[in-house]
CSV table of C-alpha atoms in Angstrom, one decimal:
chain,number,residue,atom,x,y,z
A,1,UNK,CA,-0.1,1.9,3.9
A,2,UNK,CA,3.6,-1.2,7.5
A,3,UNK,CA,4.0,0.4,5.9
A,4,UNK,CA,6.9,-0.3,5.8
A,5,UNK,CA,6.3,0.4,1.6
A,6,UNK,CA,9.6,-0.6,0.5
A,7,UNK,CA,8.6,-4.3,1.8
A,8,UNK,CA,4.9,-5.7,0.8
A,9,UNK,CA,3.0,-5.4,3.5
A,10,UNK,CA,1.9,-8.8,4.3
A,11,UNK,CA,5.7,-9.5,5.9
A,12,UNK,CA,5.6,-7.0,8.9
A,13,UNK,CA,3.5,-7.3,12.0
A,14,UNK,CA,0.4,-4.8,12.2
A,15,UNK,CA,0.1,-3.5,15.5
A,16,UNK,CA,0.7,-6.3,18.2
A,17,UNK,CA,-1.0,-10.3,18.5
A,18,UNK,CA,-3.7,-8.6,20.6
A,19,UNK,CA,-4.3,-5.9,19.1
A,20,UNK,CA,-3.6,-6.2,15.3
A,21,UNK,CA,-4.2,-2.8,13.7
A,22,UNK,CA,-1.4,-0.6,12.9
A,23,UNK,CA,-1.5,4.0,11.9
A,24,UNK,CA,0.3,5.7,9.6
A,25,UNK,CA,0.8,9.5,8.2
A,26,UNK,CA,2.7,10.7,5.7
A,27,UNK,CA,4.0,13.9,4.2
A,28,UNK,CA,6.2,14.8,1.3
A,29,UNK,CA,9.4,14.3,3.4
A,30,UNK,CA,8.6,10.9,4.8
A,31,UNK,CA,10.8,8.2,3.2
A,32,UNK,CA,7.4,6.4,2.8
A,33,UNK,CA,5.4,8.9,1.5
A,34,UNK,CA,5.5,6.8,-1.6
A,35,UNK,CA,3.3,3.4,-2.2
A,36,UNK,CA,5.2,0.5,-4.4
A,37,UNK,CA,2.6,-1.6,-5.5
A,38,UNK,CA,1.7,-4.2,-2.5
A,39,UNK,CA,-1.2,-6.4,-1.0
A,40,UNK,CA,-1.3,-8.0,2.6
A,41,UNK,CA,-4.2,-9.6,3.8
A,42,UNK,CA,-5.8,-7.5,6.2
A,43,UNK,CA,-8.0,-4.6,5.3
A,44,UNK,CA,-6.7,-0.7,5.2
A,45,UNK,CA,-8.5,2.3,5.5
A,46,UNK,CA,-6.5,5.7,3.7
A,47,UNK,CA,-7.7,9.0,4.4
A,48,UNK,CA,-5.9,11.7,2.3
A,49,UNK,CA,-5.9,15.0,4.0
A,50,UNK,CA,-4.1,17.3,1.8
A,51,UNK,CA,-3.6,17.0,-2.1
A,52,UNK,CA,-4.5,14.7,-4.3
A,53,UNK,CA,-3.4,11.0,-4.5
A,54,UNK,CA,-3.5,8.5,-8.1
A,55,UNK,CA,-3.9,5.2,-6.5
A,56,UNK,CA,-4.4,1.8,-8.1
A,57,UNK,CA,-6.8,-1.0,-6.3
A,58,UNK,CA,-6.3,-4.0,-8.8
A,59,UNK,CA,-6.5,-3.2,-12.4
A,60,UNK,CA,-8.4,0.3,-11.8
A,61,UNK,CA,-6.5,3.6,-11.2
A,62,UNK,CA,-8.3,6.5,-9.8
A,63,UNK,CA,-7.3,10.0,-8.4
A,64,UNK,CA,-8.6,11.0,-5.0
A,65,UNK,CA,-8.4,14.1,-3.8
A,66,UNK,CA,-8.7,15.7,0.3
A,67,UNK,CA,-11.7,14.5,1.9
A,68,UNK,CA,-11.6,10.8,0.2
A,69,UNK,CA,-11.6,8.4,2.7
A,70,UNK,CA,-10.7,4.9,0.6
A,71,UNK,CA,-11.3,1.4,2.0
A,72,UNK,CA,-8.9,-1.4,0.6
A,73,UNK,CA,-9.9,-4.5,0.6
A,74,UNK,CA,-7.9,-7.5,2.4
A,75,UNK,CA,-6.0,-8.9,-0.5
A,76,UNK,CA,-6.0,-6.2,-3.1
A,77,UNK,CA,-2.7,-5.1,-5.0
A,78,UNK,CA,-2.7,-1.5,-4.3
A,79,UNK,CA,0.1,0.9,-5.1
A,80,UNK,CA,0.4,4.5,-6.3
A,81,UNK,CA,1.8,8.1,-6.3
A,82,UNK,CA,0.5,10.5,-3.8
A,83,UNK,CA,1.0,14.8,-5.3
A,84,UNK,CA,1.5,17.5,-2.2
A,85,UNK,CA,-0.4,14.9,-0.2
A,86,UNK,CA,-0.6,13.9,3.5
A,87,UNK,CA,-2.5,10.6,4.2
A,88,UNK,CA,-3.1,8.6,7.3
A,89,UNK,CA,-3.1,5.0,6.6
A,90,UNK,CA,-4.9,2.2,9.0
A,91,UNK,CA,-4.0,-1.4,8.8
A,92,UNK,CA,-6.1,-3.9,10.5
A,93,UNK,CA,-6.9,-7.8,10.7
A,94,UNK,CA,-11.5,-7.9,10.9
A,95,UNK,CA,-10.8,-11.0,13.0
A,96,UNK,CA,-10.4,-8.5,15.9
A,97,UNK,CA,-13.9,-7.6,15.2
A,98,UNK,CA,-14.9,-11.3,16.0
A,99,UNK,CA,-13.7,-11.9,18.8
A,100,UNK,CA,-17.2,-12.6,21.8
A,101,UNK,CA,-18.6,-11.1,19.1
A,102,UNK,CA,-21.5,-13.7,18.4
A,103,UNK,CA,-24.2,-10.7,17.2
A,104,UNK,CA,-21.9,-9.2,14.6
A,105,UNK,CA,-20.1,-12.2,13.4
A,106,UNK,CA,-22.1,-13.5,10.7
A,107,UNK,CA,-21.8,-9.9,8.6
A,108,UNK,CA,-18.2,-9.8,9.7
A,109,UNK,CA,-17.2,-13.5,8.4
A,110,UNK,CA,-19.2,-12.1,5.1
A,111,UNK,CA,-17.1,-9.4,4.6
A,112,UNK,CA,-13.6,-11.6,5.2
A,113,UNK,CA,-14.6,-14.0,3.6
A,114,UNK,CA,-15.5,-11.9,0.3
A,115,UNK,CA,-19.0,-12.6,-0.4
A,116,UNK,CA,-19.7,-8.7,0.1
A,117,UNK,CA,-17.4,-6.0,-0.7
A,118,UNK,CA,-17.2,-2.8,0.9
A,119,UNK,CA,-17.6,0.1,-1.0
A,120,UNK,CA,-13.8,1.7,-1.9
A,121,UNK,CA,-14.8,5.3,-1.8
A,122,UNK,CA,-16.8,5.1,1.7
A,123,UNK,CA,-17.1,9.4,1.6
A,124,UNK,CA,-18.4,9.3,-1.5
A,125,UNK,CA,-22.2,8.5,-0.4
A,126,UNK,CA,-22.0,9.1,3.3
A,127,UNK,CA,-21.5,12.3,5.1
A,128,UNK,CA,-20.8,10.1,8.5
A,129,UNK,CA,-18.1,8.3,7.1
A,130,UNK,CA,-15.4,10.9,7.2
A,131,UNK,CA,-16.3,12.1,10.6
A,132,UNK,CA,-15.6,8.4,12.1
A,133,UNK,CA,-12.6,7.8,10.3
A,134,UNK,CA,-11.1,11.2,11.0
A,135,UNK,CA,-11.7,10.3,15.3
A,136,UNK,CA,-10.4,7.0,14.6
A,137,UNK,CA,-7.1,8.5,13.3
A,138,UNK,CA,-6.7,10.7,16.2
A,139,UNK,CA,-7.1,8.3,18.6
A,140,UNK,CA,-4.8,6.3,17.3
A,141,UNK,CA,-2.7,9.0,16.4
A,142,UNK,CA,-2.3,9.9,20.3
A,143,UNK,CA,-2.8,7.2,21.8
A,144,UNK,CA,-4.0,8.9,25.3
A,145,UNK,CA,-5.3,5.6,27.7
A,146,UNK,CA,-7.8,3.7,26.8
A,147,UNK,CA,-7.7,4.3,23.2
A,148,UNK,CA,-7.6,0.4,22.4
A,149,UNK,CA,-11.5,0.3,23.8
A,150,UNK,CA,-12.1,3.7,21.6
A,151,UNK,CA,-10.3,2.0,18.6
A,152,UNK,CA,-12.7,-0.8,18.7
A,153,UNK,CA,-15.6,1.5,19.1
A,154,UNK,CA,-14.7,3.5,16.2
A,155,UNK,CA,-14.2,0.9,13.9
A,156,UNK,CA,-17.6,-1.1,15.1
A,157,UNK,CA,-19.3,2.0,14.2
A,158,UNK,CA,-17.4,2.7,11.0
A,159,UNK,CA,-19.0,-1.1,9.7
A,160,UNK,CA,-22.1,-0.4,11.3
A,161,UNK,CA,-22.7,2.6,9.4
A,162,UNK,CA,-21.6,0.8,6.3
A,163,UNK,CA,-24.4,-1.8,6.9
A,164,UNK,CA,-26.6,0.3,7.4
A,165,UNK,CA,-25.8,2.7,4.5
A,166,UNK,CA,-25.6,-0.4,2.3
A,167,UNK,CA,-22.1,0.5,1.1
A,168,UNK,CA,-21.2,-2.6,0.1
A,169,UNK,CA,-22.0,-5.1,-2.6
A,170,UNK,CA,-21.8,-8.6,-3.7
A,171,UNK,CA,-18.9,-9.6,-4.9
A,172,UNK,CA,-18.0,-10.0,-8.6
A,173,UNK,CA,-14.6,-10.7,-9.7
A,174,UNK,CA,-14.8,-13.7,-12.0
A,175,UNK,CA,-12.5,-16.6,-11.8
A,176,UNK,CA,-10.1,-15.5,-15.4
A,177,UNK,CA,-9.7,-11.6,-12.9
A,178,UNK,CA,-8.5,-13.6,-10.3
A,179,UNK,CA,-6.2,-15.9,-11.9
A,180,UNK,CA,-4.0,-12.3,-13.3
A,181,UNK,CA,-4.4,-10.6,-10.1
A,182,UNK,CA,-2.7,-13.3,-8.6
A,183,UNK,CA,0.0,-13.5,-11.3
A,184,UNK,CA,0.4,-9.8,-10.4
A,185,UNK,CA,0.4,-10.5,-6.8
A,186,UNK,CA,3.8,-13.2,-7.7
A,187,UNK,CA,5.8,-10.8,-9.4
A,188,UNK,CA,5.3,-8.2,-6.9
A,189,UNK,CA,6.3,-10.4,-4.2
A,190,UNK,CA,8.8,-11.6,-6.4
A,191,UNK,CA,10.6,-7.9,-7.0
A,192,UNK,CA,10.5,-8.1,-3.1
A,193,UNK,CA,12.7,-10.5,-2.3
A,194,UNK,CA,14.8,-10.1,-5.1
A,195,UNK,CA,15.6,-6.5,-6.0
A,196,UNK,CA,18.7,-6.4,-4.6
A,197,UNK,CA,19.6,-9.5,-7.4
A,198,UNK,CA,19.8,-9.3,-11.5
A,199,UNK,CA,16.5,-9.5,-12.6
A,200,UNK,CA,15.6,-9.7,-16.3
A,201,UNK,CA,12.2,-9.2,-18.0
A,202,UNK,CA,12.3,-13.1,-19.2
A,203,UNK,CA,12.6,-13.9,-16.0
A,204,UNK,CA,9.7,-12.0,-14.5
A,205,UNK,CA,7.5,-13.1,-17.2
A,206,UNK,CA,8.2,-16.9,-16.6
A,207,UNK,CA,7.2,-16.5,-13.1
A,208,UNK,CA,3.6,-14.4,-14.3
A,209,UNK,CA,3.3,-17.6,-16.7
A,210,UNK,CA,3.2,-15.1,-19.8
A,211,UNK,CA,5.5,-14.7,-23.2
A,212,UNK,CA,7.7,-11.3,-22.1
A,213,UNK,CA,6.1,-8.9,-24.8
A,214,UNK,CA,2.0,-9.9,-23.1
A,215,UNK,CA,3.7,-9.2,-19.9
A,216,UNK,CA,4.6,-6.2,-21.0
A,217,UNK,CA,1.4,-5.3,-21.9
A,218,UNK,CA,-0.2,-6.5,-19.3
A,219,UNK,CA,1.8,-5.1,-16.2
A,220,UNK,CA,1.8,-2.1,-17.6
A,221,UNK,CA,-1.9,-1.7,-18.3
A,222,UNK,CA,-2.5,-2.4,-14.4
A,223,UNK,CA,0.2,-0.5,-13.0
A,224,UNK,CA,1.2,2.2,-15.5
A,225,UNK,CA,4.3,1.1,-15.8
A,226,UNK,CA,7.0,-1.3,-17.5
A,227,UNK,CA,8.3,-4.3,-15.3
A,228,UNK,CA,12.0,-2.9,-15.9
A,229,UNK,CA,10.3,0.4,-14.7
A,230,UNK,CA,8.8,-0.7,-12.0
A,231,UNK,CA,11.7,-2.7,-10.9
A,232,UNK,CA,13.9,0.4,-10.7
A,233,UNK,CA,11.1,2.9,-9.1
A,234,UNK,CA,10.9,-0.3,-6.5
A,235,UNK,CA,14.9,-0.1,-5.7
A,236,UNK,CA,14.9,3.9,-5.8
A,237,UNK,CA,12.6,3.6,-3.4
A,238,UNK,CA,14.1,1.2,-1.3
A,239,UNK,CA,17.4,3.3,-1.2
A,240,UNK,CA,15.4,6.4,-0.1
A,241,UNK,CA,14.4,4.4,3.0
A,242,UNK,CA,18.3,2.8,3.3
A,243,UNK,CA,19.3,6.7,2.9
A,244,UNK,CA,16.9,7.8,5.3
A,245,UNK,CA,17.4,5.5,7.8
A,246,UNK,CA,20.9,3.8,7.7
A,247,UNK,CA,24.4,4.9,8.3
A,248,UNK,CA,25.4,3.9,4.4
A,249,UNK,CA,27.3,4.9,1.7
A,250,UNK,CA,26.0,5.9,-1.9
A,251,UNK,CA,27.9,3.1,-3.1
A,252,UNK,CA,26.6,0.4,-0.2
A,253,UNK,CA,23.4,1.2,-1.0
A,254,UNK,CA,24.0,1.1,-4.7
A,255,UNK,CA,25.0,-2.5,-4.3
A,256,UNK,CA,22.0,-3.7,-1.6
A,257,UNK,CA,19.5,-2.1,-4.3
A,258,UNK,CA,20.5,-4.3,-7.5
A,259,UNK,CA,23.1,-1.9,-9.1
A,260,UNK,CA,26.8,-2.6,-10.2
A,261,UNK,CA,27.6,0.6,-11.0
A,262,UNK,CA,27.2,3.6,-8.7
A,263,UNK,CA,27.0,5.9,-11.4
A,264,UNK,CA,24.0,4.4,-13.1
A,265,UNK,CA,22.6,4.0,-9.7
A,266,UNK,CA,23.0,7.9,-9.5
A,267,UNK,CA,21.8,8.5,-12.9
A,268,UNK,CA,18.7,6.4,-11.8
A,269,UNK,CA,18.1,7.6,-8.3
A,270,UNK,CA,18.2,11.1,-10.1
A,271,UNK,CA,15.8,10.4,-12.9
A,272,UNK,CA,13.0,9.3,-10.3
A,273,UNK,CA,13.6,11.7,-7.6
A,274,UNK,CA,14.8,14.8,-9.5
A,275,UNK,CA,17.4,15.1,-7.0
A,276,UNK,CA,20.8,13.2,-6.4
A,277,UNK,CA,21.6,10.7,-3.7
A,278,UNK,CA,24.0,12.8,-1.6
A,279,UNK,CA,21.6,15.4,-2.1
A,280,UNK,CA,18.9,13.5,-0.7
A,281,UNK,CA,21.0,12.6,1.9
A,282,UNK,CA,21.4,16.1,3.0
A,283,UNK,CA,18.2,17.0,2.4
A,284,UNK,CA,17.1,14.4,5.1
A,285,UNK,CA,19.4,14.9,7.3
């Protein structure tokens, strides 16, 4: 979940060229503990640990709970608000799996290129899955030598047992699914590279090709939220990380998350986090 969350994830590096997969774990006090909506094009596996998580994959929101162990597929707008949760987060590129790989290439160049889907909750129907991905997060968690070789080994075994579990399915997302997914997909990247500007709900809608009042609708049926909503939860977010990890003032970081005035910024930063900025600020520190 790169997760860098405060930037979509398909701008920062996952792991290194040679070895593309990347680990993360969060808690309530990380400054990424929360998940903007995002999509990159590898494929993520989440395992929550403690608490309960409401995540969105697409245009369907589910809660998980401790024990899920959730497969994301490359591509897929995902976003979400984890409650008393800790999560691990893996990030990888399949075309590590292909590599020499000429007997398990054909099922893996299936599953890139989408003509089966993996089944999102994996622990749901197999009592393997969650042992695997538990000893592939602690490898990669303490990455003791040799843990590239184990890495691989884990995750060979982790598609293996999906094969052979059948916990996957054709694909089935018609061509009309697509096209709005990928309208999403542009204003998300959009609020990205722009949140620190002026951003108006005409404008967003023009780039999702919609009239502003079926935008309305329509973001906010697949996220939960307004674009003027989201846009604020995205910058709030983003100064949490500036807070967290910067030597910046309340009002610098006002001004490099889209507000003019520092006092609505407060007002704002309060409303989502229940707590103020120099507050949080301590509170980190």
């Amino acid at each position: 979940m790169t997760l860098k969350y405060t930037d979509y994830i398909e701008k920062r590096v996952q792991g290194t060229f040679n070895f593309p997969i990347a680990y993360y774990r969060e808690n309530p006090q990380s400054p990424r503990y929360y998940m903007p909506y995002h999509w990159h094009p590898h494929y993520e596996i989440i395992r929550i640990i403690e608490g309960s998580f409401n995540l969105t994959l697409d245009n369907e929101t589910k809660r998980y709970k401790a024990g899920d162990i959730i497969m994301v597929t490359g591509g897929v707008i995902h976003g979400g608000e984890p409650e008393d949760c800790i999560y691990e987060c893996i990030v990888f590129d399949f075309d590590m799996l292909l590599k020499n790989n000429h007997a398990c290439a054909a099922k893996i160049q299936q599953i890139i290129s989408g003509k089966i889907r993996i089944h999102t909750l994996l622990s749901e129907k197999s009592s393997r899955i969650p042992a695997i991905v538990a000893s592939l997060c602690q490898v990669l968690s303490e990455k003791k030598e040799g843990y590239e070789f184990m890495t691989q080994g884990y995750l060979y075994l982790l598609i293996g047992t999906v094969i052979k579990e059948k916990l996957y399915e054709e694909s089935a997302y018609s061509a009309v699914t697509i096209e709005r997914l990928n309208s999403l997909k542009s204003i998300v990247d959009y609020i990205s590279d722009h949140y620190s500007e002026n951003i108006s709900l005409e404008k967003l809608a023009r780039i999702a090709g919609m009239n502003p009042k079926y935008f309305c609708r329509y973001f906010r049926r697949l996220t939960g939220r307004t674009p003027i909503d989201y846009l604020n939860y995205y910058r709030i977010e983003s100064a949490c990380e500036m807070l967290s990890t910067r030597n910046i003032t309340i009002k610098e970081t006002a001004m490099n998350c889209g507000f003019s005035d520092e006092s609505y910024f407060v007002k704002t930063f309060k409303k989502y986090k229940n707590t103020t900025p120099k507050q949080y600020t301590r509170k980190e520190f």
